[in-house]
Amino acid sequence: MGFFTGFAPTGSASLRSTAGGGRINKSRKLIPQQLPGSSSDDGQPLPTHFEEVKTEEFTGAAELGSKSKLTPRRLIIIITPTNARDPHQGVNLRRLANTLRLVPPPVLWVVVEHMESPSGKENEVSEMLRSTGMMYRHLEYRENFTAAEAEVELEHQRNLALKHLERHRLSGIVHFAGIHNVYDLDFFDELREIEMFGTWPMALLTPHKSEVVIQGPVCDSSQVIGWHLNKMKDTTTKREVIVEEEPPKIHVSGFAFNSSILWDPERWGRPSSSQRTSQNSIKFVKEAALDVEGETKLKGIPAQECSKIMVWRLRLPATATTKNVVPSSSSSDSN
């Protein structure tokens, strides 16, 4: 028995959780004790036996919180206009949905389309949105537009989405994502760093062409100092850069903004113009973003002199050879 006693542990520790989010660390210590009157040659008392003493150390919830400070993520609001006349609507919506599902929440996806089905009948876009498991808003309108009025219809869809944000005071960083856009996931982390307005370079890709057109800002760190149009070929590293004094028309997918400017422009140093905003919200936002002479803070992303392409825009031919069907979740999983 004495032989095995030498291998026995002299102390133990345990961890017990508490209801308040803290924890108690228990440990056992052996404290030497002495008997009265016993001492060594130098007068120091000699321990004659050991007494086991239990100690407890409480780590409260406040202390745990100080060790791991959690910063809430800013809401990203993605606005996507779509049209049933687009023969690639179904596959591109599904592709964009798969990208947005990889973005850390919170993300709100606002999809705007024309109401073609009778009231109360579920259409393919609604079914696809429900299958994503994302937070979304599906907006529909009854106004009719011809194919020649495609740009006018796009402006109407964007204004409808912005009116919805303004009406419900949905605060976040707004980005207009076309269904033909392709994204680097790091782009959405950069979006959350925008305070008021932000812009970035974009690459325009056209099938069966070796040229890539680069559009966007020229930056010094994260400060926008100009705008350029680059053309570069895949077979060479030569690039022609054109920097203009006056910024050209900015593409709607090339900038983002804080949605609170829609209902509280004075907070961001913009004059109150409720009449302009109510009539054409997207026009007001574009003008505010390009008003570099005012107090607008137009931030270029990424911060390393806007040198990284994180958004690609595909220019696909408008061929209506296939039926426009949004693939369901079951069919897409089987493929």
PDB file of N, CA, C and O in Angstrom, residues 27-98:
ATOM      1  N   SER A  27      -9.080  24.119  -6.844  1.00  0.00           N
ATOM      2  CA  SER A  27      -7.800  23.445  -6.710  1.00  0.00           C
ATOM      3  C   SER A  27      -7.601  23.051  -5.263  1.00  0.00           C
ATOM      4  O   SER A  27      -8.182  23.649  -4.350  1.00  0.00           O
ATOM      5  N   ARG A  28      -6.809  22.079  -5.049  1.00  0.00           N
ATOM      6  CA  ARG A  28      -6.503  21.592  -3.707  1.00  0.00           C
ATOM      7  C   ARG A  28      -5.004  21.789  -3.457  1.00  0.00           C
ATOM      8  O   ARG A  28      -4.182  21.473  -4.289  1.00  0.00           O
ATOM      9  N   LYS A  29      -4.672  22.314  -2.287  1.00  0.00           N
ATOM     10  CA  LYS A  29      -3.283  22.526  -1.907  1.00  0.00           C
ATOM     11  C   LYS A  29      -3.014  21.866  -0.562  1.00  0.00           C
ATOM     12  O   LYS A  29      -3.886  21.859   0.316  1.00  0.00           O
ATOM     13  N   LEU A  30      -1.815  21.348  -0.419  1.00  0.00           N
ATOM     14  CA  LEU A  30      -1.390  20.775   0.850  1.00  0.00           C
ATOM     15  C   LEU A  30      -0.536  21.801   1.579  1.00  0.00           C
ATOM     16  O   LEU A  30       0.559  22.158   1.123  1.00  0.00           O
ATOM     17  N   ILE A  31      -1.032  22.312   2.719  1.00  0.00           N
ATOM     18  CA  ILE A  31      -0.360  23.356   3.487  1.00  0.00           C
ATOM     19  C   ILE A  31       0.308  22.716   4.691  1.00  0.00           C
ATOM     20  O   ILE A  31      -0.366  22.054   5.508  1.00  0.00           O
ATOM     21  N   PRO A  32       1.610  22.862   4.797  1.00  0.00           N
ATOM     22  CA  PRO A  32       2.269  22.271   5.990  1.00  0.00           C
ATOM     23  C   PRO A  32       1.835  22.973   7.266  1.00  0.00           C
ATOM     24  O   PRO A  32       1.720  24.196   7.312  1.00  0.00           O
ATOM     25  N   GLN A  33       1.570  22.228   8.314  1.00  0.00           N
ATOM     26  CA  GLN A  33       1.202  22.743   9.624  1.00  0.00           C
ATOM     27  C   GLN A  33       2.214  22.221  10.654  1.00  0.00           C
ATOM     28  O   GLN A  33       2.861  21.193  10.466  1.00  0.00           O
ATOM     29  N   GLN A  34       2.344  22.932  11.755  1.00  0.00           N
ATOM     30  CA  GLN A  34       3.273  22.517  12.798  1.00  0.00           C
ATOM     31  C   GLN A  34       2.556  22.439  14.137  1.00  0.00           C
ATOM     32  O   GLN A  34       1.550  23.108  14.337  1.00  0.00           O
ATOM     33  N   LEU A  35       3.113  21.615  14.977  1.00  0.00           N
ATOM     34  CA  LEU A  35       2.582  21.480  16.327  1.00  0.00           C
ATOM     35  C   LEU A  35       3.221  22.513  17.241  1.00  0.00           C
ATOM     36  O   LEU A  35       4.364  22.922  17.043  1.00  0.00           O
ATOM     37  N   PRO A  36       2.541  22.954  18.265  1.00  0.00           N
ATOM     38  CA  PRO A  36       3.129  23.933  19.210  1.00  0.00           C
ATOM     39  C   PRO A  36       4.362  23.363  19.889  1.00  0.00           C
ATOM     40  O   PRO A  36       4.382  22.205  20.332  1.00  0.00           O
ATOM     41  N   GLY A  37       5.414  24.181  19.951  1.00  0.00           N
ATOM     42  CA  GLY A  37       6.623  23.803  20.655  1.00  0.00           C
ATOM     43  C   GLY A  37       7.642  23.095  19.827  1.00  0.00           C
ATOM     44  O   GLY A  37       8.749  22.845  20.318  1.00  0.00           O
ATOM     45  N   SER A  38       7.346  22.717  18.577  1.00  0.00           N
ATOM     46  CA  SER A  38       8.323  22.024  17.735  1.00  0.00           C
ATOM     47  C   SER A  38       9.058  23.023  16.896  1.00  0.00           C
ATOM     48  O   SER A  38       8.455  23.893  16.282  1.00  0.00           O
ATOM     49  N   SER A  39      10.413  22.958  16.887  1.00  0.00           N
ATOM     50  CA  SER A  39      11.224  23.908  16.129  1.00  0.00           C
ATOM     51  C   SER A  39      12.512  23.250  15.730  1.00  0.00           C
ATOM     52  O   SER A  39      12.923  22.228  16.280  1.00  0.00           O
ATOM     53  N   SER A  40      13.190  23.851  14.733  1.00  0.00           N
ATOM     54  CA  SER A  40      14.472  23.352  14.257  1.00  0.00           C
ATOM     55  C   SER A  40      15.593  23.973  15.058  1.00  0.00           C
ATOM     56  O   SER A  40      15.361  24.750  15.989  1.00  0.00           O
ATOM     57  N   ASP A  41      16.861  23.685  14.614  1.00  0.00           N
ATOM     58  CA  ASP A  41      18.006  24.242  15.317  1.00  0.00           C
ATOM     59  C   ASP A  41      18.055  25.751  15.228  1.00  0.00           C
ATOM     60  O   ASP A  41      18.582  26.411  16.131  1.00  0.00           O
ATOM     61  N   ASP A  42      17.600  26.319  14.120  1.00  0.00           N
ATOM     62  CA  ASP A  42      17.663  27.774  13.965  1.00  0.00           C
ATOM     63  C   ASP A  42      16.420  28.453  14.495  1.00  0.00           C
ATOM     64  O   ASP A  42      16.181  29.630  14.237  1.00  0.00           O
ATOM     65  N   GLY A  43      15.593  27.756  15.185  1.00  0.00           N
ATOM     66  CA  GLY A  43      14.419  28.375  15.783  1.00  0.00           C
ATOM     67  C   GLY A  43      13.186  28.374  14.929  1.00  0.00           C
ATOM     68  O   GLY A  43      12.131  28.859  15.351  1.00  0.00           O
ATOM     69  N   GLN A  44      13.288  27.848  13.693  1.00  0.00           N
ATOM     70  CA  GLN A  44      12.144  27.832  12.808  1.00  0.00           C
ATOM     71  C   GLN A  44      11.259  26.629  13.131  1.00  0.00           C
ATOM     72  O   GLN A  44      11.769  25.549  13.445  1.00  0.00           O
ATOM     73  N   PRO A  45       9.938  26.805  13.074  1.00  0.00           N
ATOM     74  CA  PRO A  45       9.052  25.680  13.385  1.00  0.00           C
ATOM     75  C   PRO A  45       9.161  24.601  12.325  1.00  0.00           C
ATOM     76  O   PRO A  45       9.376  24.869  11.159  1.00  0.00           O
ATOM     77  N   LEU A  46       9.040  23.352  12.737  1.00  0.00           N
ATOM     78  CA  LEU A  46       9.119  22.207  11.848  1.00  0.00           C
ATOM     79  C   LEU A  46       7.725  21.697  11.544  1.00  0.00           C
ATOM     80  O   LEU A  46       6.903  21.538  12.455  1.00  0.00           O
ATOM     81  N   PRO A  47       7.439  21.450  10.266  1.00  0.00           N
ATOM     82  CA  PRO A  47       6.137  20.883   9.951  1.00  0.00           C
ATOM     83  C   PRO A  47       6.065  19.425  10.376  1.00  0.00           C
ATOM     84  O   PRO A  47       7.000  18.664  10.160  1.00  0.00           O
ATOM     85  N   THR A  48       4.976  19.073  11.003  1.00  0.00           N
ATOM     86  CA  THR A  48       4.806  17.707  11.482  1.00  0.00           C
ATOM     87  C   THR A  48       3.691  16.985  10.768  1.00  0.00           C
ATOM     88  O   THR A  48       3.630  15.764  10.790  1.00  0.00           O
ATOM     89  N   HIS A  49       2.750  17.718  10.094  1.00  0.00           N
ATOM     90  CA  HIS A  49       1.721  17.076   9.301  1.00  0.00           C
ATOM     91  C   HIS A  49       1.206  18.071   8.265  1.00  0.00           C
ATOM     92  O   HIS A  49       1.565  19.247   8.308  1.00  0.00           O
ATOM     93  N   PHE A  50       0.425  17.605   7.351  1.00  0.00           N
ATOM     94  CA  PHE A  50      -0.087  18.457   6.271  1.00  0.00           C
ATOM     95  C   PHE A  50      -1.601  18.552   6.392  1.00  0.00           C
ATOM     96  O   PHE A  50      -2.277  17.587   6.751  1.00  0.00           O
ATOM     97  N   GLU A  51      -2.111  19.751   6.062  1.00  0.00           N
ATOM     98  CA  GLU A  51      -3.550  19.979   6.069  1.00  0.00           C
ATOM     99  C   GLU A  51      -3.989  20.355   4.657  1.00  0.00           C
ATOM    100  O   GLU A  51      -3.381  21.218   4.029  1.00  0.00           O
ATOM    101  N   GLU A  52      -5.021  19.679   4.157  1.00  0.00           N
ATOM    102  CA  GLU A  52      -5.525  19.934   2.816  1.00  0.00           C
ATOM    103  C   GLU A  52      -6.454  21.138   2.845  1.00  0.00           C
ATOM    104  O   GLU A  52      -7.419  21.177   3.604  1.00  0.00           O
ATOM    105  N   VAL A  53      -6.152  22.148   1.998  1.00  0.00           N
ATOM    106  CA  VAL A  53      -6.933  23.381   1.947  1.00  0.00           C
ATOM    107  C   VAL A  53      -7.508  23.535   0.550  1.00  0.00           C
ATOM    108  O   VAL A  53      -6.773  23.423  -0.441  1.00  0.00           O
ATOM    109  N   LYS A  54      -8.824  23.764   0.426  1.00  0.00           N
ATOM    110  CA  LYS A  54      -9.496  23.967  -0.864  1.00  0.00           C
ATOM    111  C   LYS A  54      -9.563  25.460  -1.161  1.00  0.00           C
ATOM    112  O   LYS A  54      -9.916  26.257  -0.287  1.00  0.00           O
ATOM    113  N   THR A  55      -9.232  25.830  -2.389  1.00  0.00           N
ATOM    114  CA  THR A  55      -9.323  27.228  -2.823  1.00  0.00           C
ATOM    115  C   THR A  55     -10.194  27.313  -4.065  1.00  0.00           C
ATOM    116  O   THR A  55     -10.216  26.395  -4.873  1.00  0.00           O
ATOM    117  N   GLU A  56     -10.936  28.407  -4.205  1.00  0.00           N
ATOM    118  CA  GLU A  56     -11.803  28.631  -5.353  1.00  0.00           C
ATOM    119  C   GLU A  56     -11.512  30.011  -5.934  1.00  0.00           C
ATOM    120  O   GLU A  56     -11.331  30.983  -5.196  1.00  0.00           O
ATOM    121  N   GLU A  57     -11.443  30.073  -7.264  1.00  0.00           N
ATOM    122  CA  GLU A  57     -11.228  31.340  -7.969  1.00  0.00           C
ATOM    123  C   GLU A  57     -12.360  31.525  -8.968  1.00  0.00           C
ATOM    124  O   GLU A  57     -12.553  30.685  -9.854  1.00  0.00           O
ATOM    125  N   PHE A  58     -13.130  32.608  -8.849  1.00  0.00           N
ATOM    126  CA  PHE A  58     -14.292  32.838  -9.718  1.00  0.00           C
ATOM    127  C   PHE A  58     -13.921  33.798 -10.837  1.00  0.00           C
ATOM    128  O   PHE A  58     -13.343  34.862 -10.596  1.00  0.00           O
ATOM    129  N   THR A  59     -14.232  33.379 -12.039  1.00  0.00           N
ATOM    130  CA  THR A  59     -14.051  34.234 -13.212  1.00  0.00           C
ATOM    131  C   THR A  59     -15.424  34.657 -13.692  1.00  0.00           C
ATOM    132  O   THR A  59     -16.183  33.835 -14.205  1.00  0.00           O
ATOM    133  N   GLY A  60     -15.771  35.900 -13.488  1.00  0.00           N
ATOM    134  CA  GLY A  60     -17.117  36.377 -13.800  1.00  0.00           C
ATOM    135  C   GLY A  60     -17.307  36.627 -15.268  1.00  0.00           C
ATOM    136  O   GLY A  60     -16.372  36.606 -16.070  1.00  0.00           O
ATOM    137  N   ALA A  61     -18.582  36.894 -15.652  1.00  0.00           N
ATOM    138  CA  ALA A  61     -18.911  37.151 -17.057  1.00  0.00           C
ATOM    139  C   ALA A  61     -18.252  38.420 -17.566  1.00  0.00           C
ATOM    140  O   ALA A  61     -17.871  38.527 -18.725  1.00  0.00           O
ATOM    141  N   ALA A  62     -18.120  39.426 -16.693  1.00  0.00           N
ATOM    142  CA  ALA A  62     -17.506  40.687 -17.108  1.00  0.00           C
ATOM    143  C   ALA A  62     -16.045  40.473 -17.478  1.00  0.00           C
ATOM    144  O   ALA A  62     -15.530  41.038 -18.441  1.00  0.00           O
ATOM    145  N   GLU A  63     -15.344  39.617 -16.679  1.00  0.00           N
ATOM    146  CA  GLU A  63     -13.945  39.352 -16.988  1.00  0.00           C
ATOM    147  C   GLU A  63     -13.799  38.583 -18.283  1.00  0.00           C
ATOM    148  O   GLU A  63     -12.903  38.825 -19.082  1.00  0.00           O
ATOM    149  N   LEU A  64     -14.730  37.632 -18.513  1.00  0.00           N
ATOM    150  CA  LEU A  64     -14.683  36.892 -19.770  1.00  0.00           C
ATOM    151  C   LEU A  64     -14.922  37.808 -20.947  1.00  0.00           C
ATOM    152  O   LEU A  64     -14.305  37.677 -22.004  1.00  0.00           O
ATOM    153  N   GLY A  65     -15.849  38.754 -20.785  1.00  0.00           N
ATOM    154  CA  GLY A  65     -16.146  39.679 -21.872  1.00  0.00           C
ATOM    155  C   GLY A  65     -14.984  40.576 -22.210  1.00  0.00           C
ATOM    156  O   GLY A  65     -14.783  40.954 -23.361  1.00  0.00           O
ATOM    157  N   SER A  66     -14.195  40.957 -21.179  1.00  0.00           N
ATOM    158  CA  SER A  66     -13.047  41.819 -21.439  1.00  0.00           C
ATOM    159  C   SER A  66     -11.952  41.091 -22.204  1.00  0.00           C
ATOM    160  O   SER A  66     -11.170  41.701 -22.915  1.00  0.00           O
ATOM    161  N   LYS A  67     -11.911  39.752 -22.057  1.00  0.00           N
ATOM    162  CA  LYS A  67     -10.880  38.995 -22.754  1.00  0.00           C
ATOM    163  C   LYS A  67     -11.233  38.806 -24.211  1.00  0.00           C
ATOM    164  O   LYS A  67     -10.363  38.741 -25.068  1.00  0.00           O
ATOM    165  N   SER A  68     -12.507  38.665 -24.515  1.00  0.00           N
ATOM    166  CA  SER A  68     -12.926  38.446 -25.906  1.00  0.00           C
ATOM    167  C   SER A  68     -13.964  39.494 -26.279  1.00  0.00           C
ATOM    168  O   SER A  68     -15.158  39.298 -26.071  1.00  0.00           O
ATOM    169  N   LYS A  69     -13.511  40.616 -26.766  1.00  0.00           N
ATOM    170  CA  LYS A  69     -14.413  41.703 -27.140  1.00  0.00           C
ATOM    171  C   LYS A  69     -14.998  41.421 -28.516  1.00  0.00           C
ATOM    172  O   LYS A  69     -14.278  41.290 -29.496  1.00  0.00           O
ATOM    173  N   LEU A  70     -16.320  41.331 -28.581  1.00  0.00           N
ATOM    174  CA  LEU A  70     -17.001  41.038 -29.829  1.00  0.00           C
ATOM    175  C   LEU A  70     -17.545  42.325 -30.421  1.00  0.00           C
ATOM    176  O   LEU A  70     -18.292  43.055 -29.769  1.00  0.00           O
ATOM    177  N   THR A  71     -17.172  42.614 -31.649  1.00  0.00           N
ATOM    178  CA  THR A  71     -17.653  43.789 -32.350  1.00  0.00           C
ATOM    179  C   THR A  71     -18.755  43.363 -33.315  1.00  0.00           C
ATOM    180  O   THR A  71     -18.517  42.515 -34.178  1.00  0.00           O
ATOM    181  N   PRO A  72     -19.955  43.907 -33.176  1.00  0.00           N
ATOM    182  CA  PRO A  72     -21.044  43.503 -34.087  1.00  0.00           C
ATOM    183  C   PRO A  72     -20.745  43.905 -35.518  1.00  0.00           C
ATOM    184  O   PRO A  72     -20.216  44.992 -35.785  1.00  0.00           O
ATOM    185  N   ARG A  73     -21.079  43.022 -36.448  1.00  0.00           N
ATOM    186  CA  ARG A  73     -20.868  43.325 -37.857  1.00  0.00           C
ATOM    187  C   ARG A  73     -21.947  44.268 -38.361  1.00  0.00           C
ATOM    188  O   ARG A  73     -23.095  44.218 -37.925  1.00  0.00           O
ATOM    189  N   ARG A  74     -21.560  45.105 -39.316  1.00  0.00           N
ATOM    190  CA  ARG A  74     -22.507  46.034 -39.925  1.00  0.00           C
ATOM    191  C   ARG A  74     -23.340  45.300 -40.968  1.00  0.00           C
ATOM    192  O   ARG A  74     -22.855  44.423 -41.684  1.00  0.00           O
ATOM    193  N   LEU A  75     -24.621  45.668 -41.055  1.00  0.00           N
ATOM    194  CA  LEU A  75     -25.521  45.049 -42.020  1.00  0.00           C
ATOM    195  C   LEU A  75     -25.132  45.443 -43.441  1.00  0.00           C
ATOM    196  O   LEU A  75     -24.912  46.618 -43.735  1.00  0.00           O
ATOM    197  N   ILE A  76     -25.047  44.452 -44.331  1.00  0.00           N
ATOM    198  CA  ILE A  76     -24.835  44.686 -45.759  1.00  0.00           C
ATOM    199  C   ILE A  76     -26.166  44.486 -46.465  1.00  0.00           C
ATOM    200  O   ILE A  76     -26.809  43.440 -46.308  1.00  0.00           O
ATOM    201  N   ILE A  77     -26.584  45.469 -47.249  1.00  0.00           N
ATOM    202  CA  ILE A  77     -27.851  45.411 -47.983  1.00  0.00           C
ATOM    203  C   ILE A  77     -27.517  45.295 -49.468  1.00  0.00           C
ATOM    204  O   ILE A  77     -26.947  46.213 -50.061  1.00  0.00           O
ATOM    205  N   ILE A  78     -27.848  44.161 -50.056  1.00  0.00           N
ATOM    206  CA  ILE A  78     -27.585  43.906 -51.472  1.00  0.00           C
ATOM    207  C   ILE A  78     -28.890  44.098 -52.241  1.00  0.00           C
ATOM    208  O   ILE A  78     -29.891  43.442 -51.938  1.00  0.00           O
ATOM    209  N   ILE A  79     -28.882  44.991 -53.232  1.00  0.00           N
ATOM    210  CA  ILE A  79     -30.059  45.250 -54.066  1.00  0.00           C
ATOM    211  C   ILE A  79     -29.792  44.682 -55.454  1.00  0.00           C
ATOM    212  O   ILE A  79     -28.799  45.037 -56.104  1.00  0.00           O
ATOM    213  N   THR A  80     -30.684  43.802 -55.915  1.00  0.00           N
ATOM    214  CA  THR A  80     -30.519  43.145 -57.207  1.00  0.00           C
ATOM    215  C   THR A  80     -31.793  43.294 -58.034  1.00  0.00           C
ATOM    216  O   THR A  80     -32.801  42.656 -57.727  1.00  0.00           O
ATOM    217  N   PRO A  81     -31.791  44.134 -59.054  1.00  0.00           N
ATOM    218  CA  PRO A  81     -32.923  44.151 -59.997  1.00  0.00           C
ATOM    219  C   PRO A  81     -32.809  42.966 -60.949  1.00  0.00           C
ATOM    220  O   PRO A  81     -31.712  42.580 -61.350  1.00  0.00           O
ATOM    221  N   THR A  82     -33.932  42.385 -61.303  1.00  0.00           N
ATOM    222  CA  THR A  82     -33.925  41.258 -62.231  1.00  0.00           C
ATOM    223  C   THR A  82     -35.126  41.359 -63.155  1.00  0.00           C
ATOM    224  O   THR A  82     -36.113  42.037 -62.843  1.00  0.00           O
ATOM    225  N   ASN A  83     -35.008  40.700 -64.300  1.00  0.00           N
ATOM    226  CA  ASN A  83     -36.038  40.815 -65.315  1.00  0.00           C
ATOM    227  C   ASN A  83     -36.235  39.464 -65.981  1.00  0.00           C
ATOM    228  O   ASN A  83     -35.268  38.774 -66.318  1.00  0.00           O
ATOM    229  N   ALA A  84     -37.490  39.099 -66.181  1.00  0.00           N
ATOM    230  CA  ALA A  84     -37.799  37.810 -66.805  1.00  0.00           C
ATOM    231  C   ALA A  84     -37.372  37.766 -68.267  1.00  0.00           C
ATOM    232  O   ALA A  84     -37.271  36.675 -68.847  1.00  0.00           O
ATOM    233  N   ARG A  85     -37.123  38.916 -68.894  1.00  0.00           N
ATOM    234  CA  ARG A  85     -36.671  38.927 -70.282  1.00  0.00           C
ATOM    235  C   ARG A  85     -35.230  38.465 -70.425  1.00  0.00           C
ATOM    236  O   ARG A  85     -34.785  38.155 -71.528  1.00  0.00           O
ATOM    237  N   ASP A  86     -34.496  38.451 -69.313  1.00  0.00           N
ATOM    238  CA  ASP A  86     -33.109  38.004 -69.355  1.00  0.00           C
ATOM    239  C   ASP A  86     -33.083  36.483 -69.446  1.00  0.00           C
ATOM    240  O   ASP A  86     -33.544  35.785 -68.531  1.00  0.00           O
ATOM    241  N   PRO A  87     -32.546  35.920 -70.535  1.00  0.00           N
ATOM    242  CA  PRO A  87     -32.539  34.455 -70.674  1.00  0.00           C
ATOM    243  C   PRO A  87     -31.657  33.759 -69.648  1.00  0.00           C
ATOM    244  O   PRO A  87     -31.793  32.560 -69.421  1.00  0.00           O
ATOM    245  N   HIS A  88     -30.733  34.499 -69.026  1.00  0.00           N
ATOM    246  CA  HIS A  88     -29.836  33.918 -68.032  1.00  0.00           C
ATOM    247  C   HIS A  88     -30.274  34.254 -66.613  1.00  0.00           C
ATOM    248  O   HIS A  88     -29.485  34.102 -65.671  1.00  0.00           O
ATOM    249  N   GLN A  89     -31.492  34.710 -66.434  1.00  0.00           N
ATOM    250  CA  GLN A  89     -31.929  35.143 -65.115  1.00  0.00           C
ATOM    251  C   GLN A  89     -31.818  34.040 -64.078  1.00  0.00           C
ATOM    252  O   GLN A  89     -31.283  34.239 -62.977  1.00  0.00           O
ATOM    253  N   GLY A  90     -32.326  32.859 -64.417  1.00  0.00           N
ATOM    254  CA  GLY A  90     -32.373  31.780 -63.438  1.00  0.00           C
ATOM    255  C   GLY A  90     -31.012  31.355 -62.946  1.00  0.00           C
ATOM    256  O   GLY A  90     -30.745  31.331 -61.740  1.00  0.00           O
ATOM    257  N   VAL A  91     -30.093  31.031 -63.854  1.00  0.00           N
ATOM    258  CA  VAL A  91     -28.791  30.516 -63.460  1.00  0.00           C
ATOM    259  C   VAL A  91     -27.976  31.595 -62.755  1.00  0.00           C
ATOM    260  O   VAL A  91     -27.231  31.306 -61.801  1.00  0.00           O
ATOM    261  N   ASN A  92     -28.098  32.854 -63.180  1.00  0.00           N
ATOM    262  CA  ASN A  92     -27.315  33.917 -62.554  1.00  0.00           C
ATOM    263  C   ASN A  92     -27.843  34.272 -61.169  1.00  0.00           C
ATOM    264  O   ASN A  92     -27.061  34.604 -60.266  1.00  0.00           O
ATOM    265  N   LEU A  93     -29.152  34.224 -60.972  1.00  0.00           N
ATOM    266  CA  LEU A  93     -29.697  34.454 -59.629  1.00  0.00           C
ATOM    267  C   LEU A  93     -29.229  33.365 -58.668  1.00  0.00           C
ATOM    268  O   LEU A  93     -28.874  33.643 -57.518  1.00  0.00           O
ATOM    269  N   ARG A  94     -29.262  32.128 -59.128  1.00  0.00           N
ATOM    270  CA  ARG A  94     -28.804  31.030 -58.276  1.00  0.00           C
ATOM    271  C   ARG A  94     -27.317  31.162 -57.961  1.00  0.00           C
ATOM    272  O   ARG A  94     -26.882  30.939 -56.821  1.00  0.00           O
ATOM    273  N   ARG A  95     -26.516  31.549 -58.958  1.00  0.00           N
ATOM    274  CA  ARG A  95     -25.077  31.723 -58.720  1.00  0.00           C
ATOM    275  C   ARG A  95     -24.818  32.841 -57.719  1.00  0.00           C
ATOM    276  O   ARG A  95     -23.992  32.692 -56.799  1.00  0.00           O
ATOM    277  N   LEU A  96     -25.520  33.974 -57.872  1.00  0.00           N
ATOM    278  CA  LEU A  96     -25.345  35.081 -56.939  1.00  0.00           C
ATOM    279  C   LEU A  96     -25.809  34.697 -55.542  1.00  0.00           C
ATOM    280  O   LEU A  96     -25.193  35.085 -54.534  1.00  0.00           O
ATOM    281  N   ALA A  97     -26.892  33.930 -55.455  1.00  0.00           N
ATOM    282  CA  ALA A  97     -27.374  33.471 -54.149  1.00  0.00           C
ATOM    283  C   ALA A  97     -26.337  32.605 -53.453  1.00  0.00           C
ATOM    284  O   ALA A  97     -26.096  32.726 -52.245  1.00  0.00           O
ATOM    285  N   ASN A  98     -25.686  31.727 -54.204  1.00  0.00           N
ATOM    286  CA  ASN A  98     -24.657  30.863 -53.616  1.00  0.00           C
ATOM    287  C   ASN A  98     -23.468  31.667 -53.119  1.00  0.00           C
ATOM    288  O   ASN A  98     -22.822  31.292 -52.129  1.00  0.00           O
TER     289      ASN A  98
END
